[in-house]
Amino acid sequence: MWSTEPNSIGPYHYVPTEWICILFVVLYSISTVLHMGQAFKYRLWWMLPTATLAGLVEIIGWSARLWSSQRPKLLSPFEMQLVGTIVAPTPLVAANFIILGRIITEAGPQFSRLTPKKYTILFCSFDVICLIVQALGGASAAHAVNQGTSATKGANIMLAGIAAQLFAIVIYVALAAEFILRLKNNAPFRYGDNLEKGRRPLSKNLQLMLFGMGFCTLCIFIRSVYRTVELANGWSGPVITTQRYFDWLDGALVTLAIYTLNFIHPGVWLNRDDPSAHALQRATDEEASTT
């Protein structure tokens, strides 16, 4: 149970560093504004409830930590940052799930175990469930802290949500790796009337988008491992009570992940959903294969 006695340093067991909190609020604000502008510019509306939403929730979480740097014993900002920083990366994971489906659509759906539509439905649905579980756990823990009772139950619920998300990321990476290997070795899962029988080489654009998606996923994966260990060690464990772990393994990694999708944006490096553009590309490929 968190100590709220006057001689206690507060629920964090440390005082959040003000300039670090300001830095992350500024960084997430810049990225969020960029994501919103990019979503409108490229008409990728699904980037609004994914990357943009992740940035907004991170701003709330780190603004609460900034508040705590001034009032470290106050419970309200602690509760806000607890929920905010736990759930914020979840929409960003959903963006990567959708991006993989778009890459598969362009590179060759026949090399994927799941169709692009199934990727989006299956993984994004599971991601929403993880988001709800994490939010419920965070709310439960925050309520317990506010009431001065044990927050262990809420922590265990959050832990379950993060662990489930970690499992989903592992499956997602395994399926993505299988797709890349099958594409490289020209070993499709299936053929169909609307599917090309030959292998289309990955363009430089798709290769860069794969790299961006992979790096973003790696950052979130490492962050999820950290938060899993943090919560598993308990509220007074050495991980959760060490500020630099949180700053580097949560704040910095999620910052790298969200900025990766700013610089390697699907609106730039993936073809738009334009059927004529796809048809033209396929015709060009067929013509090249006959010469």
PDB file of C-alpha atoms in Angstrom:
ATOM      1  CA  MET A   1       0.000   0.000   0.000  1.00  0.00           C
ATOM      2  CA  TRP A   2       1.262   3.458  -0.854  1.00  0.00           C
ATOM      3  CA  SER A   3       2.362   5.581   2.064  1.00  0.00           C
ATOM      4  CA  THR A   4       0.742   8.988   2.314  1.00  0.00           C
ATOM      5  CA  GLU A   5       2.199  10.063   5.630  1.00  0.00           C
ATOM      6  CA  PRO A   6       3.662  13.592   5.748  1.00  0.00           C
ATOM      7  CA  ASN A   7       7.224  12.284   5.996  1.00  0.00           C
ATOM      8  CA  SER A   8       6.741  10.086   2.941  1.00  0.00           C
ATOM      9  CA  ILE A   9       8.269  11.168  -0.372  1.00  0.00           C
ATOM     10  CA  GLY A  10       5.020  10.232  -2.120  1.00  0.00           C
ATOM     11  CA  PRO A  11       3.551   7.385  -4.170  1.00  0.00           C
ATOM     12  CA  TYR A  12       6.424   7.359  -6.690  1.00  0.00           C
ATOM     13  CA  HIS A  13       9.066   6.827  -3.997  1.00  0.00           C
ATOM     14  CA  TYR A  14      10.915   9.623  -5.793  1.00  0.00           C
ATOM     15  CA  VAL A  15      10.128  13.103  -7.113  1.00  0.00           C
ATOM     16  CA  PRO A  16       9.751  13.189 -10.926  1.00  0.00           C
ATOM     17  CA  THR A  17      12.388  15.474 -12.466  1.00  0.00           C
ATOM     18  CA  GLU A  18      10.692  18.603 -13.799  1.00  0.00           C
ATOM     19  CA  TRP A  19      12.838  19.210 -16.886  1.00  0.00           C
ATOM     20  CA  ILE A  20      12.511  15.592 -18.003  1.00  0.00           C
ATOM     21  CA  CYS A  21       8.721  15.807 -17.738  1.00  0.00           C
ATOM     22  CA  ILE A  22       8.692  19.064 -19.714  1.00  0.00           C
ATOM     23  CA  LEU A  23      10.934  17.507 -22.366  1.00  0.00           C
ATOM     24  CA  PHE A  24       8.616  14.544 -22.918  1.00  0.00           C
ATOM     25  CA  VAL A  25       5.474  16.715 -22.928  1.00  0.00           C
ATOM     26  CA  VAL A  26       7.053  18.855 -25.662  1.00  0.00           C
ATOM     27  CA  LEU A  27       8.307  15.875 -27.674  1.00  0.00           C
ATOM     28  CA  TYR A  28       4.960  14.068 -27.569  1.00  0.00           C
ATOM     29  CA  SER A  29       3.109  17.299 -28.406  1.00  0.00           C
ATOM     30  CA  ILE A  30       5.222  17.867 -31.518  1.00  0.00           C
ATOM     31  CA  SER A  31       4.800  14.267 -32.687  1.00  0.00           C
ATOM     32  CA  THR A  32       1.039  14.309 -32.053  1.00  0.00           C
ATOM     33  CA  VAL A  33       0.529  17.515 -34.041  1.00  0.00           C
ATOM     34  CA  LEU A  34       2.622  16.055 -36.864  1.00  0.00           C
ATOM     35  CA  HIS A  35       0.636  12.803 -36.845  1.00  0.00           C
ATOM     36  CA  MET A  36      -2.640  14.699 -36.969  1.00  0.00           C
ATOM     37  CA  GLY A  37      -1.431  16.824 -39.881  1.00  0.00           C
ATOM     38  CA  GLN A  38      -0.047  13.796 -41.715  1.00  0.00           C
ATOM     39  CA  ALA A  39      -3.291  11.874 -41.236  1.00  0.00           C
ATOM     40  CA  PHE A  40      -5.257  14.692 -42.888  1.00  0.00           C
ATOM     41  CA  LYS A  41      -2.654  15.311 -45.586  1.00  0.00           C
ATOM     42  CA  TYR A  42      -2.501  11.683 -46.726  1.00  0.00           C
ATOM     43  CA  ARG A  43      -6.129  10.882 -45.808  1.00  0.00           C
ATOM     44  CA  LEU A  44      -5.045   8.007 -43.584  1.00  0.00           C
ATOM     45  CA  TRP A  45      -7.873   8.398 -41.095  1.00  0.00           C
ATOM     46  CA  TRP A  46      -6.905   5.246 -39.199  1.00  0.00           C
ATOM     47  CA  MET A  47      -3.786   7.074 -38.009  1.00  0.00           C
ATOM     48  CA  LEU A  48      -6.013   9.325 -35.884  1.00  0.00           C
ATOM     49  CA  PRO A  49      -7.313   6.650 -33.451  1.00  0.00           C
ATOM     50  CA  THR A  50      -3.900   4.949 -33.439  1.00  0.00           C
ATOM     51  CA  ALA A  51      -0.681   7.003 -33.502  1.00  0.00           C
ATOM     52  CA  THR A  52      -2.374  10.352 -32.862  1.00  0.00           C
ATOM     53  CA  LEU A  53      -4.413   8.982 -29.956  1.00  0.00           C
ATOM     54  CA  ALA A  54      -1.281   7.391 -28.480  1.00  0.00           C
ATOM     55  CA  GLY A  55       0.433  10.775 -28.538  1.00  0.00           C
ATOM     56  CA  LEU A  56      -2.505  12.517 -26.876  1.00  0.00           C
ATOM     57  CA  VAL A  57      -2.620   9.996 -24.034  1.00  0.00           C
ATOM     58  CA  GLU A  58       1.156  10.250 -23.558  1.00  0.00           C
ATOM     59  CA  ILE A  59       0.792  14.045 -23.268  1.00  0.00           C
ATOM     60  CA  ILE A  60      -1.789  13.545 -20.524  1.00  0.00           C
ATOM     61  CA  GLY A  61       0.403  11.014 -18.720  1.00  0.00           C
ATOM     62  CA  TRP A  62       3.551  13.123 -18.813  1.00  0.00           C
ATOM     63  CA  SER A  63       1.651  16.325 -17.964  1.00  0.00           C
ATOM     64  CA  ALA A  64       0.484  14.513 -14.847  1.00  0.00           C
ATOM     65  CA  ARG A  65       4.077  13.604 -14.033  1.00  0.00           C
ATOM     66  CA  LEU A  66       5.027  17.259 -14.520  1.00  0.00           C
ATOM     67  CA  TRP A  67       2.297  18.140 -12.026  1.00  0.00           C
ATOM     68  CA  SER A  68       3.765  15.571  -9.652  1.00  0.00           C
ATOM     69  CA  SER A  69       7.188  17.191  -9.934  1.00  0.00           C
ATOM     70  CA  GLN A  70       5.604  20.194  -8.189  1.00  0.00           C
ATOM     71  CA  ARG A  71       3.307  18.254  -5.849  1.00  0.00           C
ATOM     72  CA  PRO A  72       4.929  14.810  -5.398  1.00  0.00           C
ATOM     73  CA  LYS A  73       2.620  13.703  -2.582  1.00  0.00           C
ATOM     74  CA  LEU A  74      -0.587  14.548  -4.436  1.00  0.00           C
ATOM     75  CA  LEU A  75      -2.417  11.405  -5.538  1.00  0.00           C
ATOM     76  CA  SER A  76      -4.508  12.770  -8.465  1.00  0.00           C
ATOM     77  CA  PRO A  77      -1.583  13.340 -10.882  1.00  0.00           C
ATOM     78  CA  PHE A  78      -0.060  10.008  -9.855  1.00  0.00           C
ATOM     79  CA  GLU A  79      -3.300   8.254 -10.782  1.00  0.00           C
ATOM     80  CA  MET A  80      -3.470  10.118 -14.116  1.00  0.00           C
ATOM     81  CA  GLN A  81       0.084   9.210 -15.120  1.00  0.00           C
ATOM     82  CA  LEU A  82      -0.376   5.633 -13.959  1.00  0.00           C
ATOM     83  CA  VAL A  83      -3.287   5.028 -16.329  1.00  0.00           C
ATOM     84  CA  GLY A  84      -1.989   7.282 -19.117  1.00  0.00           C
ATOM     85  CA  THR A  85       1.502   5.868 -19.504  1.00  0.00           C
ATOM     86  CA  ILE A  86       0.250   2.287 -19.230  1.00  0.00           C
ATOM     87  CA  VAL A  87      -2.375   2.460 -21.996  1.00  0.00           C
ATOM     88  CA  ALA A  88      -0.852   5.083 -24.339  1.00  0.00           C
ATOM     89  CA  PRO A  89       1.364   2.788 -26.488  1.00  0.00           C
ATOM     90  CA  THR A  90      -1.511   0.364 -27.160  1.00  0.00           C
ATOM     91  CA  PRO A  91      -3.032   2.401 -30.043  1.00  0.00           C
ATOM     92  CA  LEU A  92       0.475   2.719 -31.498  1.00  0.00           C
ATOM     93  CA  VAL A  93       0.699  -1.084 -31.607  1.00  0.00           C
ATOM     94  CA  ALA A  94      -2.561  -1.115 -33.569  1.00  0.00           C
ATOM     95  CA  ALA A  95      -0.995   1.229 -36.149  1.00  0.00           C
ATOM     96  CA  ASN A  96       1.784  -1.320 -36.731  1.00  0.00           C
ATOM     97  CA  PHE A  97      -0.769  -4.097 -37.137  1.00  0.00           C
ATOM     98  CA  ILE A  98      -2.555  -2.103 -39.861  1.00  0.00           C
ATOM     99  CA  ILE A  99       0.718  -1.136 -41.567  1.00  0.00           C
ATOM    100  CA  LEU A 100       1.727  -4.803 -41.847  1.00  0.00           C
ATOM    101  CA  GLY A 101      -1.584  -5.537 -43.556  1.00  0.00           C
ATOM    102  CA  ARG A 102      -0.942  -2.731 -46.045  1.00  0.00           C
ATOM    103  CA  ILE A 103       2.566  -4.016 -46.765  1.00  0.00           C
ATOM    104  CA  ILE A 104       1.197  -7.510 -47.368  1.00  0.00           C
ATOM    105  CA  THR A 105      -1.433  -6.093 -49.735  1.00  0.00           C
ATOM    106  CA  GLU A 106       1.240  -4.423 -51.850  1.00  0.00           C
ATOM    107  CA  ALA A 107       3.961  -7.086 -51.688  1.00  0.00           C
ATOM    108  CA  GLY A 108       1.759 -10.158 -52.193  1.00  0.00           C
ATOM    109  CA  PRO A 109      -1.102 -11.488 -50.019  1.00  0.00           C
ATOM    110  CA  GLN A 110      -0.430 -15.013 -51.287  1.00  0.00           C
ATOM    111  CA  PHE A 111       2.731 -15.169 -49.158  1.00  0.00           C
ATOM    112  CA  SER A 112       0.905 -14.404 -45.915  1.00  0.00           C
ATOM    113  CA  ARG A 113      -0.695 -16.952 -43.615  1.00  0.00           C
ATOM    114  CA  LEU A 114      -3.515 -14.477 -42.928  1.00  0.00           C
ATOM    115  CA  THR A 115      -5.161 -12.088 -45.348  1.00  0.00           C
ATOM    116  CA  PRO A 116      -4.528  -8.361 -44.752  1.00  0.00           C
ATOM    117  CA  LYS A 117      -8.149  -7.922 -43.637  1.00  0.00           C
ATOM    118  CA  LYS A 118      -7.814 -10.727 -41.085  1.00  0.00           C
ATOM    119  CA  TYR A 119      -4.615  -9.171 -39.731  1.00  0.00           C
ATOM    120  CA  THR A 120      -6.429  -5.916 -39.100  1.00  0.00           C
ATOM    121  CA  ILE A 121      -9.552  -7.491 -37.588  1.00  0.00           C
ATOM    122  CA  LEU A 122      -7.776 -10.097 -35.445  1.00  0.00           C
ATOM    123  CA  PHE A 123      -4.874  -8.113 -34.056  1.00  0.00           C
ATOM    124  CA  CYS A 124      -6.668  -4.782 -33.684  1.00  0.00           C
ATOM    125  CA  SER A 125      -9.580  -6.470 -31.889  1.00  0.00           C
ATOM    126  CA  PHE A 126      -7.138  -8.129 -29.508  1.00  0.00           C
ATOM    127  CA  ASP A 127      -5.352  -4.798 -29.080  1.00  0.00           C
ATOM    128  CA  VAL A 128      -8.623  -3.131 -28.057  1.00  0.00           C
ATOM    129  CA  ILE A 129      -9.205  -5.882 -25.485  1.00  0.00           C
ATOM    130  CA  CYS A 130      -5.699  -5.320 -24.078  1.00  0.00           C
ATOM    131  CA  LEU A 131      -6.390  -1.584 -23.954  1.00  0.00           C
ATOM    132  CA  ILE A 132      -9.607  -2.131 -21.990  1.00  0.00           C
ATOM    133  CA  VAL A 133      -7.929  -4.537 -19.560  1.00  0.00           C
ATOM    134  CA  GLN A 134      -5.021  -2.152 -18.969  1.00  0.00           C
ATOM    135  CA  ALA A 135      -7.387   0.793 -18.488  1.00  0.00           C
ATOM    136  CA  LEU A 136      -9.524  -1.153 -16.021  1.00  0.00           C
ATOM    137  CA  GLY A 137      -6.443  -2.277 -14.111  1.00  0.00           C
ATOM    138  CA  GLY A 138      -5.065   1.254 -14.047  1.00  0.00           C
ATOM    139  CA  ALA A 139      -8.376   2.668 -12.844  1.00  0.00           C
ATOM    140  CA  SER A 140      -8.617  -0.005 -10.153  1.00  0.00           C
ATOM    141  CA  ALA A 141      -5.077   0.661  -8.950  1.00  0.00           C
ATOM    142  CA  ALA A 142      -5.617   4.426  -8.999  1.00  0.00           C
ATOM    143  CA  HIS A 143      -8.839   4.069  -7.001  1.00  0.00           C
ATOM    144  CA  ALA A 144      -7.093   1.843  -4.459  1.00  0.00           C
ATOM    145  CA  VAL A 145      -4.271   4.371  -4.049  1.00  0.00           C
ATOM    146  CA  ASN A 146      -6.811   7.162  -3.594  1.00  0.00           C
ATOM    147  CA  GLN A 147      -8.641   5.133  -0.949  1.00  0.00           C
ATOM    148  CA  GLY A 148      -5.407   4.204   0.831  1.00  0.00           C
ATOM    149  CA  THR A 149      -5.932   0.465   0.241  1.00  0.00           C
ATOM    150  CA  SER A 150      -3.829  -2.141  -1.523  1.00  0.00           C
ATOM    151  CA  ALA A 151      -3.412  -1.566  -5.261  1.00  0.00           C
ATOM    152  CA  THR A 152      -2.150  -5.091  -5.903  1.00  0.00           C
ATOM    153  CA  LYS A 153      -5.358  -6.228  -7.641  1.00  0.00           C
ATOM    154  CA  GLY A 154      -5.243  -3.345 -10.101  1.00  0.00           C
ATOM    155  CA  ALA A 155      -1.541  -3.959 -10.728  1.00  0.00           C
ATOM    156  CA  ASN A 156      -2.225  -7.611 -11.516  1.00  0.00           C
ATOM    157  CA  ILE A 157      -4.947  -6.631 -13.979  1.00  0.00           C
ATOM    158  CA  MET A 158      -2.601  -4.174 -15.704  1.00  0.00           C
ATOM    159  CA  LEU A 159       0.094  -6.848 -15.722  1.00  0.00           C
ATOM    160  CA  ALA A 160      -2.286  -9.261 -17.440  1.00  0.00           C
ATOM    161  CA  GLY A 161      -3.139  -6.644 -20.083  1.00  0.00           C
ATOM    162  CA  ILE A 162       0.500  -5.827 -20.815  1.00  0.00           C
ATOM    163  CA  ALA A 163       1.497  -9.514 -20.865  1.00  0.00           C
ATOM    164  CA  ALA A 164      -1.337 -10.263 -23.316  1.00  0.00           C
ATOM    165  CA  GLN A 165      -0.176  -7.400 -25.514  1.00  0.00           C
ATOM    166  CA  LEU A 166       3.382  -8.706 -25.335  1.00  0.00           C
ATOM    167  CA  PHE A 167       2.132 -12.120 -26.480  1.00  0.00           C
ATOM    168  CA  ALA A 168       0.248 -10.512 -29.392  1.00  0.00           C
ATOM    169  CA  ILE A 169       3.390  -8.652 -30.467  1.00  0.00           C
ATOM    170  CA  VAL A 170       5.382 -11.907 -30.451  1.00  0.00           C
ATOM    171  CA  ILE A 171       2.774 -13.636 -32.661  1.00  0.00           C
ATOM    172  CA  TYR A 172       2.628 -10.590 -34.938  1.00  0.00           C
ATOM    173  CA  VAL A 173       6.418 -10.545 -35.346  1.00  0.00           C
ATOM    174  CA  ALA A 174       6.476 -14.294 -36.039  1.00  0.00           C
ATOM    175  CA  LEU A 175       3.812 -13.988 -38.753  1.00  0.00           C
ATOM    176  CA  ALA A 176       5.568 -10.962 -40.269  1.00  0.00           C
ATOM    177  CA  ALA A 177       8.886 -12.838 -40.332  1.00  0.00           C
ATOM    178  CA  GLU A 178       7.211 -15.833 -41.971  1.00  0.00           C
ATOM    179  CA  PHE A 179       5.689 -13.572 -44.630  1.00  0.00           C
ATOM    180  CA  ILE A 180       9.067 -11.980 -45.405  1.00  0.00           C
ATOM    181  CA  LEU A 181      10.789 -15.374 -45.654  1.00  0.00           C
ATOM    182  CA  ARG A 182       8.092 -16.798 -47.921  1.00  0.00           C
ATOM    183  CA  LEU A 183       8.226 -13.699 -50.097  1.00  0.00           C
ATOM    184  CA  LYS A 184      12.010 -13.920 -50.324  1.00  0.00           C
ATOM    185  CA  ASN A 185      11.938 -17.637 -51.201  1.00  0.00           C
ATOM    186  CA  ASN A 186       8.891 -17.340 -53.502  1.00  0.00           C
ATOM    187  CA  ALA A 187       6.916 -19.859 -51.420  1.00  0.00           C
ATOM    188  CA  PRO A 188       3.287 -18.681 -51.426  1.00  0.00           C
ATOM    189  CA  PHE A 189       0.608 -20.155 -49.177  1.00  0.00           C
ATOM    190  CA  ARG A 190      -2.058 -20.091 -51.846  1.00  0.00           C
ATOM    191  CA  TYR A 191      -2.904 -19.079 -55.376  1.00  0.00           C
ATOM    192  CA  GLY A 192      -6.076 -17.483 -56.628  1.00  0.00           C
ATOM    193  CA  ASP A 193      -7.630 -15.805 -59.611  1.00  0.00           C
ATOM    194  CA  ASN A 194      -6.733 -12.355 -58.318  1.00  0.00           C
ATOM    195  CA  LEU A 195      -3.317 -13.283 -56.906  1.00  0.00           C
ATOM    196  CA  GLU A 196      -0.077 -13.098 -58.815  1.00  0.00           C
ATOM    197  CA  LYS A 197       1.818 -16.374 -59.158  1.00  0.00           C
ATOM    198  CA  GLY A 198       5.228 -14.727 -59.353  1.00  0.00           C
ATOM    199  CA  ARG A 199       7.127 -12.976 -56.609  1.00  0.00           C
ATOM    200  CA  ARG A 200       7.180  -9.206 -56.709  1.00  0.00           C
ATOM    201  CA  PRO A 201      10.478  -7.812 -55.395  1.00  0.00           C
ATOM    202  CA  LEU A 202      10.129  -5.516 -52.420  1.00  0.00           C
ATOM    203  CA  SER A 203      10.541  -1.918 -53.518  1.00  0.00           C
ATOM    204  CA  LYS A 204      12.852   0.392 -51.601  1.00  0.00           C
ATOM    205  CA  ASN A 205       9.783   2.140 -50.236  1.00  0.00           C
ATOM    206  CA  LEU A 206       8.390  -1.090 -48.806  1.00  0.00           C
ATOM    207  CA  GLN A 207      11.778  -2.080 -47.422  1.00  0.00           C
ATOM    208  CA  LEU A 208      12.041   1.252 -45.616  1.00  0.00           C
ATOM    209  CA  MET A 209       8.476   0.919 -44.323  1.00  0.00           C
ATOM    210  CA  LEU A 210       9.287  -2.584 -43.056  1.00  0.00           C
ATOM    211  CA  PHE A 211      12.345  -1.218 -41.273  1.00  0.00           C
ATOM    212  CA  GLY A 212      10.314   1.577 -39.688  1.00  0.00           C
ATOM    213  CA  MET A 213       7.562  -0.804 -38.617  1.00  0.00           C
ATOM    214  CA  GLY A 214      10.125  -3.247 -37.232  1.00  0.00           C
ATOM    215  CA  PHE A 215      12.030  -0.594 -35.262  1.00  0.00           C
ATOM    216  CA  CYS A 216       8.796   0.853 -33.870  1.00  0.00           C
ATOM    217  CA  THR A 217       7.652  -2.626 -32.827  1.00  0.00           C
ATOM    218  CA  LEU A 218      11.026  -3.377 -31.210  1.00  0.00           C
ATOM    219  CA  CYS A 219      10.834  -0.203 -29.108  1.00  0.00           C
ATOM    220  CA  ILE A 220       7.323  -1.022 -27.917  1.00  0.00           C
ATOM    221  CA  PHE A 221       8.296  -4.644 -27.253  1.00  0.00           C
ATOM    222  CA  ILE A 222      11.233  -3.653 -25.020  1.00  0.00           C
ATOM    223  CA  ARG A 223       9.011  -1.121 -23.247  1.00  0.00           C
ATOM    224  CA  SER A 224       6.352  -3.797 -22.659  1.00  0.00           C
ATOM    225  CA  VAL A 225       8.959  -6.169 -21.207  1.00  0.00           C
ATOM    226  CA  TYR A 226      10.077  -3.386 -18.855  1.00  0.00           C
ATOM    227  CA  ARG A 227       6.521  -2.603 -17.701  1.00  0.00           C
ATOM    228  CA  THR A 228       5.850  -6.308 -17.193  1.00  0.00           C
ATOM    229  CA  VAL A 229       8.935  -6.667 -14.982  1.00  0.00           C
ATOM    230  CA  GLU A 230       8.081  -3.398 -13.224  1.00  0.00           C
ATOM    231  CA  LEU A 231       4.589  -4.509 -12.225  1.00  0.00           C
ATOM    232  CA  ALA A 232       5.637  -8.085 -11.454  1.00  0.00           C
ATOM    233  CA  ASN A 233       8.170  -6.766  -8.906  1.00  0.00           C
ATOM    234  CA  GLY A 234       5.465  -4.975  -6.931  1.00  0.00           C
ATOM    235  CA  TRP A 235       4.697  -1.379  -6.045  1.00  0.00           C
ATOM    236  CA  SER A 236       7.767  -0.954  -3.870  1.00  0.00           C
ATOM    237  CA  GLY A 237      10.176  -2.986  -5.983  1.00  0.00           C
ATOM    238  CA  PRO A 238      13.526  -1.699  -7.216  1.00  0.00           C
ATOM    239  CA  VAL A 239      12.277  -1.262 -10.803  1.00  0.00           C
ATOM    240  CA  ILE A 240       9.166   0.844 -10.247  1.00  0.00           C
ATOM    241  CA  THR A 241      10.930   3.048  -7.672  1.00  0.00           C
ATOM    242  CA  THR A 242      13.867   3.930  -9.974  1.00  0.00           C
ATOM    243  CA  GLN A 243      13.049   6.974 -12.074  1.00  0.00           C
ATOM    244  CA  ARG A 244      15.762   6.547 -14.726  1.00  0.00           C
ATOM    245  CA  TYR A 245      14.375   3.125 -15.688  1.00  0.00           C
ATOM    246  CA  PHE A 246      11.002   4.698 -16.401  1.00  0.00           C
ATOM    247  CA  ASP A 247      12.463   7.675 -18.277  1.00  0.00           C
ATOM    248  CA  TRP A 248      14.608   5.534 -20.574  1.00  0.00           C
ATOM    249  CA  LEU A 249      12.635   2.303 -20.927  1.00  0.00           C
ATOM    250  CA  ASP A 250       9.171   3.852 -21.177  1.00  0.00           C
ATOM    251  CA  GLY A 251       9.402   7.546 -22.062  1.00  0.00           C
ATOM    252  CA  ALA A 252      12.391   7.395 -24.414  1.00  0.00           C
ATOM    253  CA  LEU A 253      11.426   4.152 -26.161  1.00  0.00           C
ATOM    254  CA  VAL A 254       7.837   5.196 -26.826  1.00  0.00           C
ATOM    255  CA  THR A 255       9.165   8.548 -28.091  1.00  0.00           C
ATOM    256  CA  LEU A 256      11.431   6.734 -30.556  1.00  0.00           C
ATOM    257  CA  ALA A 257       8.533   4.508 -31.623  1.00  0.00           C
ATOM    258  CA  ILE A 258       6.066   7.318 -32.272  1.00  0.00           C
ATOM    259  CA  TYR A 259       8.611   9.515 -34.078  1.00  0.00           C
ATOM    260  CA  THR A 260       9.606   6.572 -36.279  1.00  0.00           C
ATOM    261  CA  LEU A 261       6.102   6.637 -37.767  1.00  0.00           C
ATOM    262  CA  ASN A 262       6.412  10.396 -38.264  1.00  0.00           C
ATOM    263  CA  PHE A 263       9.598  10.091 -40.286  1.00  0.00           C
ATOM    264  CA  ILE A 264       8.763   6.786 -41.975  1.00  0.00           C
ATOM    265  CA  HIS A 265       5.096   7.507 -42.483  1.00  0.00           C
ATOM    266  CA  PRO A 266       2.818   5.048 -44.311  1.00  0.00           C
ATOM    267  CA  GLY A 267       1.301   7.931 -46.261  1.00  0.00           C
ATOM    268  CA  VAL A 268       4.701   8.573 -47.847  1.00  0.00           C
ATOM    269  CA  TRP A 269       6.229   5.116 -48.144  1.00  0.00           C
ATOM    270  CA  LEU A 270       3.130   3.032 -48.877  1.00  0.00           C
ATOM    271  CA  ASN A 271       0.963   3.409 -51.956  1.00  0.00           C
ATOM    272  CA  ARG A 272      -2.417   4.939 -51.313  1.00  0.00           C
ATOM    273  CA  ASP A 273      -5.515   2.746 -51.641  1.00  0.00           C
ATOM    274  CA  ASP A 274      -5.854   3.628 -55.304  1.00  0.00           C
ATOM    275  CA  PRO A 275      -6.975   0.603 -57.391  1.00  0.00           C
ATOM    276  CA  SER A 276      -5.742   2.159 -60.622  1.00  0.00           C
ATOM    277  CA  ALA A 277      -2.287   2.682 -59.129  1.00  0.00           C
ATOM    278  CA  HIS A 278      -2.138  -0.955 -58.094  1.00  0.00           C
ATOM    279  CA  ALA A 279      -3.341  -2.084 -61.505  1.00  0.00           C
ATOM    280  CA  LEU A 280      -0.730   0.037 -63.219  1.00  0.00           C
ATOM    281  CA  GLN A 281       1.985  -1.384 -60.989  1.00  0.00           C
ATOM    282  CA  ARG A 282       0.877  -4.956 -61.692  1.00  0.00           C
ATOM    283  CA  ALA A 283       0.790  -4.321 -65.433  1.00  0.00           C
ATOM    284  CA  THR A 284       4.281  -2.852 -65.279  1.00  0.00           C
ATOM    285  CA  ASP A 285       5.539  -5.897 -63.402  1.00  0.00           C
ATOM    286  CA  GLU A 286       3.975  -8.299 -65.891  1.00  0.00           C
ATOM    287  CA  GLU A 287       5.478  -6.381 -68.805  1.00  0.00           C
ATOM    288  CA  ALA A 288       8.902  -6.412 -67.167  1.00  0.00           C
ATOM    289  CA  SER A 289       8.723 -10.161 -66.547  1.00  0.00           C
ATOM    290  CA  THR A 290       8.111 -10.879 -70.246  1.00  0.00           C
ATOM    291  CA  THR A 291      11.084  -8.839 -71.473  1.00  0.00           C
TER     292      THR A 291
END
